[in-house]
mmCIF file of C-alpha atoms in Angstrom:
data_model
loop_
_atom_site.group_PDB
_atom_site.id
_atom_site.type_symbol
_atom_site.label_atom_id
_atom_site.label_comp_id
_atom_site.label_asym_id
_atom_site.label_seq_id
_atom_site.Cartn_x
_atom_site.Cartn_y
_atom_site.Cartn_z
ATOM 1 C CA MET A 273 0.000 0.000 0.000
ATOM 2 C CA ALA A 274 1.267 3.448 -0.950
ATOM 3 C CA ASP A 275 2.359 5.937 1.712
ATOM 4 C CA TYR A 276 0.384 8.941 0.474
ATOM 5 C CA ASN A 277 1.934 11.336 2.978
ATOM 6 C CA ALA A 278 5.387 10.484 1.608
ATOM 7 C CA LEU A 279 4.069 10.771 -1.970
ATOM 8 C CA LYS A 280 2.651 14.231 -1.174
ATOM 9 C CA GLU A 281 5.980 15.329 0.331
ATOM 10 C CA LEU A 282 7.742 14.072 -2.789
ATOM 11 C CA ALA A 283 5.312 16.035 -4.985
ATOM 12 C CA LEU A 284 5.952 19.231 -3.044
ATOM 13 C CA SER A 285 9.714 18.641 -3.258
ATOM 14 C CA CYS A 286 9.328 18.347 -7.057
ATOM 15 C CA GLY A 287 7.904 21.879 -7.076
ATOM 16 C CA PHE A 288 4.122 21.518 -7.067
ATOM 17 C CA SER A 289 2.334 24.247 -5.151
ATOM 18 C CA HIS A 290 -0.698 22.149 -4.140
ATOM 19 C CA VAL A 291 -1.281 18.415 -3.745
ATOM 20 C CA GLY A 292 -4.550 16.680 -2.878
ATOM 21 C CA ASN A 293 -5.976 13.198 -2.591
ATOM 22 C CA LEU A 294 -7.672 11.708 -5.635
ATOM 23 C CA ASP A 295 -10.416 9.080 -5.537
ATOM 24 C CA ALA A 296 -10.540 7.451 -8.974
ATOM 25 C CA ASP A 297 -14.248 6.708 -8.539
ATOM 26 C CA THR A 298 -14.887 10.476 -8.795
ATOM 27 C CA ILE A 299 -13.405 10.633 -12.294
ATOM 28 C CA GLU A 300 -15.873 10.770 -15.151
ATOM 29 C CA VAL A 301 -14.931 10.858 -18.813
ATOM 30 C CA HIS A 302 -17.040 12.907 -21.211
ATOM 31 C CA PRO A 303 -17.314 12.631 -24.984
ATOM 32 C CA GLU A 304 -17.684 16.417 -25.336
ATOM 33 C CA VAL A 305 -14.253 16.911 -23.734
ATOM 34 C CA ARG A 306 -12.738 14.431 -26.169
ATOM 35 C CA ASP A 307 -14.628 16.124 -29.004
ATOM 36 C CA SER A 308 -12.920 19.400 -28.113
ATOM 37 C CA CYS A 309 -9.590 17.639 -28.691
ATOM 38 C CA ALA A 310 -10.698 16.864 -32.237
ATOM 39 C CA SER A 311 -11.063 20.600 -32.903
ATOM 40 C CA ASN A 312 -7.236 20.602 -32.610
ATOM 41 C CA LYS A 313 -6.823 23.940 -30.812
ATOM 42 C CA CYS A 314 -3.576 22.714 -29.260
ATOM 43 C CA GLN A 315 -2.249 21.402 -32.596
ATOM 44 C CA ALA A 316 -1.589 17.915 -31.153
ATOM 45 C CA TYR A 317 -4.653 15.947 -32.243
ATOM 46 C CA ASP A 318 -3.558 12.926 -34.281
ATOM 47 C CA LYS A 319 0.087 14.047 -33.963
ATOM 48 C CA ASN A 320 1.187 12.634 -30.610
ATOM 49 C CA TRP A 321 1.063 9.181 -28.989
ATOM 50 C CA ALA A 322 -0.375 10.684 -25.794
ATOM 51 C CA CYS A 323 -3.230 12.491 -27.560
ATOM 52 C CA PRO A 324 -6.387 11.319 -29.289
ATOM 53 C CA PRO A 325 -6.893 9.197 -31.206
ATOM 54 C CA ALA A 326 -3.616 7.418 -30.325
ATOM 55 C CA CYS A 327 -4.245 7.421 -26.554
ATOM 56 C CA GLY A 328 -7.250 5.137 -27.043
ATOM 57 C CA THR A 329 -11.008 5.372 -27.217
ATOM 58 C CA LEU A 330 -12.900 7.062 -24.422
ATOM 59 C CA GLU A 331 -13.979 3.613 -23.201
ATOM 60 C CA GLU A 332 -10.363 2.394 -23.150
ATOM 61 C CA CYS A 333 -9.287 5.530 -21.276
ATOM 62 C CA SER A 334 -12.037 5.025 -18.686
ATOM 63 C CA GLU A 335 -11.005 1.401 -18.198
ATOM 64 C CA ARG A 336 -7.369 2.429 -17.760
ATOM 65 C CA ILE A 337 -8.310 5.099 -15.187
ATOM 66 C CA HIS A 338 -10.679 2.911 -13.227
ATOM 67 C CA LYS A 339 -8.177 0.076 -12.763
ATOM 68 C CA TYR A 340 -7.004 2.336 -9.921
ATOM 69 C CA LYS A 341 -8.732 3.423 -6.741
ATOM 70 C CA LYS A 342 -6.527 6.204 -5.404
ATOM 71 C CA GLY A 343 -3.975 8.769 -6.350
ATOM 72 C CA LEU A 344 -3.017 12.418 -6.070
ATOM 73 C CA ILE A 345 -3.961 15.665 -7.781
ATOM 74 C CA LEU A 346 -0.867 17.748 -8.571
ATOM 75 C CA GLN A 347 -1.080 21.503 -9.147
ATOM 76 C CA THR A 348 1.253 24.324 -10.086
ATOM 77 C CA THR A 349 -0.211 27.777 -9.403
ATOM 78 C CA GLY A 350 1.351 31.052 -10.433
ATOM 79 C CA GLU A 351 0.480 34.726 -10.369
ATOM 80 C CA LEU A 352 -0.188 36.755 -13.491
ATOM 81 C CA GLU A 353 0.366 40.483 -13.933
ATOM 82 C CA ASP A 354 -2.959 40.699 -15.779
ATOM 83 C CA SER A 355 -5.333 38.518 -17.786
ATOM 84 C CA LEU A 356 -3.225 38.998 -20.934
ATOM 85 C CA ASP A 357 0.079 37.973 -19.345
ATOM 86 C CA PHE A 358 0.733 35.157 -21.830
ATOM 87 C CA GLU A 359 4.467 35.113 -21.112
ATOM 88 C CA THR A 360 3.869 34.172 -17.468
ATOM 89 C CA MET A 361 1.153 31.704 -18.503
ATOM 90 C CA MET A 362 3.709 29.887 -20.651
ATOM 91 C CA GLU A 363 6.315 30.035 -17.863
ATOM 92 C CA ILE A 364 3.863 28.462 -15.395
ATOM 93 C CA ALA A 365 3.000 25.771 -17.964
ATOM 94 C CA GLU A 366 6.696 25.031 -18.487
ATOM 95 C CA GLU A 367 7.304 24.837 -14.736
ATOM 96 C CA HIS A 368 4.341 22.495 -14.316
ATOM 97 C CA GLY A 369 5.741 20.278 -17.073
ATOM 98 C CA LYS A 370 9.107 20.134 -15.313
ATOM 99 C CA HIS A 371 7.386 19.251 -12.034
ATOM 100 C CA MET A 372 5.389 16.500 -13.769
ATOM 101 C CA ASP A 373 8.492 15.046 -15.439
ATOM 102 C CA ALA A 374 10.486 15.034 -12.190
ATOM 103 C CA TYR A 375 7.614 13.483 -10.244
ATOM 104 C CA CYS A 376 6.915 10.910 -12.948
ATOM 105 C CA ASP A 377 10.563 9.842 -12.967
ATOM 106 C CA GLU A 378 10.553 9.349 -9.182
ATOM 107 C CA ILE A 379 7.149 7.658 -9.005
ATOM 108 C CA ARG A 380 8.039 5.189 -11.747
ATOM 109 C CA LYS A 381 10.955 3.958 -9.593
ATOM 110 C CA GLN A 382 8.565 3.035 -6.777
ATOM 111 C CA TYR A 383 5.387 2.306 -8.742
ATOM 112 C CA PRO A 384 6.208 1.294 -12.320
ATOM 113 C CA ASP A 385 2.520 0.722 -13.104
ATOM 114 C CA ALA A 386 1.354 4.156 -11.915
ATOM 115 C CA LEU A 387 -0.776 6.112 -14.375
ATOM 116 C CA ILE A 388 0.640 9.617 -14.780
ATOM 117 C CA ILE A 389 -1.791 12.109 -16.317
ATOM 118 C CA GLY A 390 -0.625 15.606 -17.116
ATOM 119 C CA ASP A 391 -1.890 18.659 -18.923
ATOM 120 C CA GLY A 392 -1.392 19.280 -22.604
ATOM 121 C CA GLN A 393 0.423 17.011 -24.984
ATOM 122 C CA CYS A 394 3.354 14.855 -23.933
ATOM 123 C CA LYS A 395 6.560 16.819 -24.480
ATOM 124 C CA ARG A 396 9.175 14.247 -23.486
ATOM 125 C CA CYS A 397 10.557 14.260 -27.027
ATOM 126 C CA LYS A 398 11.223 17.265 -29.211
ATOM 127 C CA THR A 399 9.423 15.483 -32.057
ATOM 128 C CA CYS A 400 6.952 12.664 -31.427
ATOM 129 C CA THR A 401 7.380 9.506 -33.513
ATOM 130 C CA TYR A 402 3.603 9.218 -34.014
ATOM 131 C CA PRO A 403 2.354 7.557 -36.189
ATOM 132 C CA ASP A 404 5.387 6.185 -38.015
ATOM 133 C CA GLU A 405 7.266 4.526 -35.145
ATOM 134 C CA PRO A 406 6.454 3.381 -31.608
ATOM 135 C CA CYS A 407 6.815 5.820 -28.724
ATOM 136 C CA ARG A 408 10.464 6.127 -27.688
ATOM 137 C CA PHE A 409 9.614 6.370 -23.966
ATOM 138 C CA PRO A 410 6.242 4.717 -23.294
ATOM 139 C CA ASN A 411 7.000 4.545 -19.551
ATOM 140 C CA LYS A 412 7.558 8.306 -19.421
ATOM 141 C CA MET A 413 4.677 9.380 -21.656
ATOM 142 C CA SER A 414 1.661 11.065 -20.104
ATOM 143 C CA SER A 415 -1.643 12.008 -21.644
ATOM 144 C CA ALA A 416 -3.524 15.140 -20.648
ATOM 145 C CA MET A 417 -6.508 14.896 -18.342
ATOM 146 C CA GLU A 418 -8.618 16.358 -21.155
ATOM 147 C CA ALA A 419 -7.259 13.847 -23.680
ATOM 148 C CA LEU A 420 -8.692 11.125 -21.451
ATOM 149 C CA GLY A 421 -12.050 12.953 -21.338
ATOM 150 C CA MET A 422 -11.845 14.603 -17.915
ATOM 151 C CA VAL A 423 -13.195 18.012 -16.944
ATOM 152 C CA VAL A 424 -10.277 19.167 -14.793
ATOM 153 C CA SER A 425 -12.263 21.551 -12.587
ATOM 154 C CA ASP A 426 -14.805 18.786 -11.855
ATOM 155 C CA VAL A 427 -12.083 16.330 -10.829
ATOM 156 C CA CYS A 428 -10.669 18.937 -8.453
ATOM 157 C CA ALA A 429 -14.098 19.849 -7.011
ATOM 158 C CA ARG A 430 -15.078 16.210 -6.452
ATOM 159 C CA ASN A 431 -11.857 15.694 -4.506
ATOM 160 C CA ASP A 432 -12.084 18.830 -2.365
ATOM 161 C CA ILE A 433 -9.078 20.626 -3.811
ATOM 162 C CA PRO A 434 -9.510 24.122 -5.255
ATOM 163 C CA TYR A 435 -9.006 24.714 -8.951
ATOM 164 C CA TYR A 436 -9.168 28.492 -8.692
ATOM 165 C CA TYR A 437 -6.924 30.308 -6.228
ATOM 166 C CA GLY A 438 -8.184 33.846 -6.761
ATOM 167 C CA PRO A 439 -7.874 36.753 -9.170
ATOM 168 C CA GLY A 440 -4.611 36.992 -11.029
ATOM 169 C CA THR A 441 -3.728 33.309 -10.613
ATOM 170 C CA LEU A 442 -3.454 30.431 -13.043
ATOM 171 C CA THR A 443 -3.294 26.760 -12.086
ATOM 172 C CA TYR A 444 -2.121 23.814 -14.163
ATOM 173 C CA VAL A 445 -3.277 20.391 -12.999
ATOM 174 C CA GLY A 446 -2.086 16.833 -13.394
ATOM 175 C CA CYS A 447 -2.604 13.667 -11.433
ATOM 176 C CA VAL A 448 -1.164 10.288 -10.676
ATOM 177 C CA LEU A 449 -3.130 7.102 -10.025
ATOM 178 C CA ILE A 450 -1.229 4.545 -8.008
ATOM 179 C CA GLU A 451 -3.420 1.811 -6.567
#
């Protein structure tokens, strides 16, 4: 059985600003979230192993998620100068990605079967091999919560961790499912 207090301490040491418990039974997947991926706003749809359609059908994603019972929600929150402060938004996103990579690397040592779910497309490689060759690092790849059909704010609310930390803040969210 996982020591969640130690896993939370590890998450904070990797740089996350907030960490909360995650009950996998609270996670719902929604076709409309997956449909928004198909609109390709992030330019990763059908171009990355961690994104739709390569990450699996919504049913397959739900099955993968619900093999687990517990985990952690991982958040990186930063402060913006104003609502148009895109430079800081990108810096917070980059920091969150670094936190996710560091945490993933440590968690995989202890729990090789953990399901790491991030935000945005997997960025472990400069150029993804999809669809021509297999993923170079399948044990380091992580799909976005949205790619798996989750409404991020709902997952946070159902697990009693804030998603919004006040005016002038921005929060990126990922999670890990362990057992």
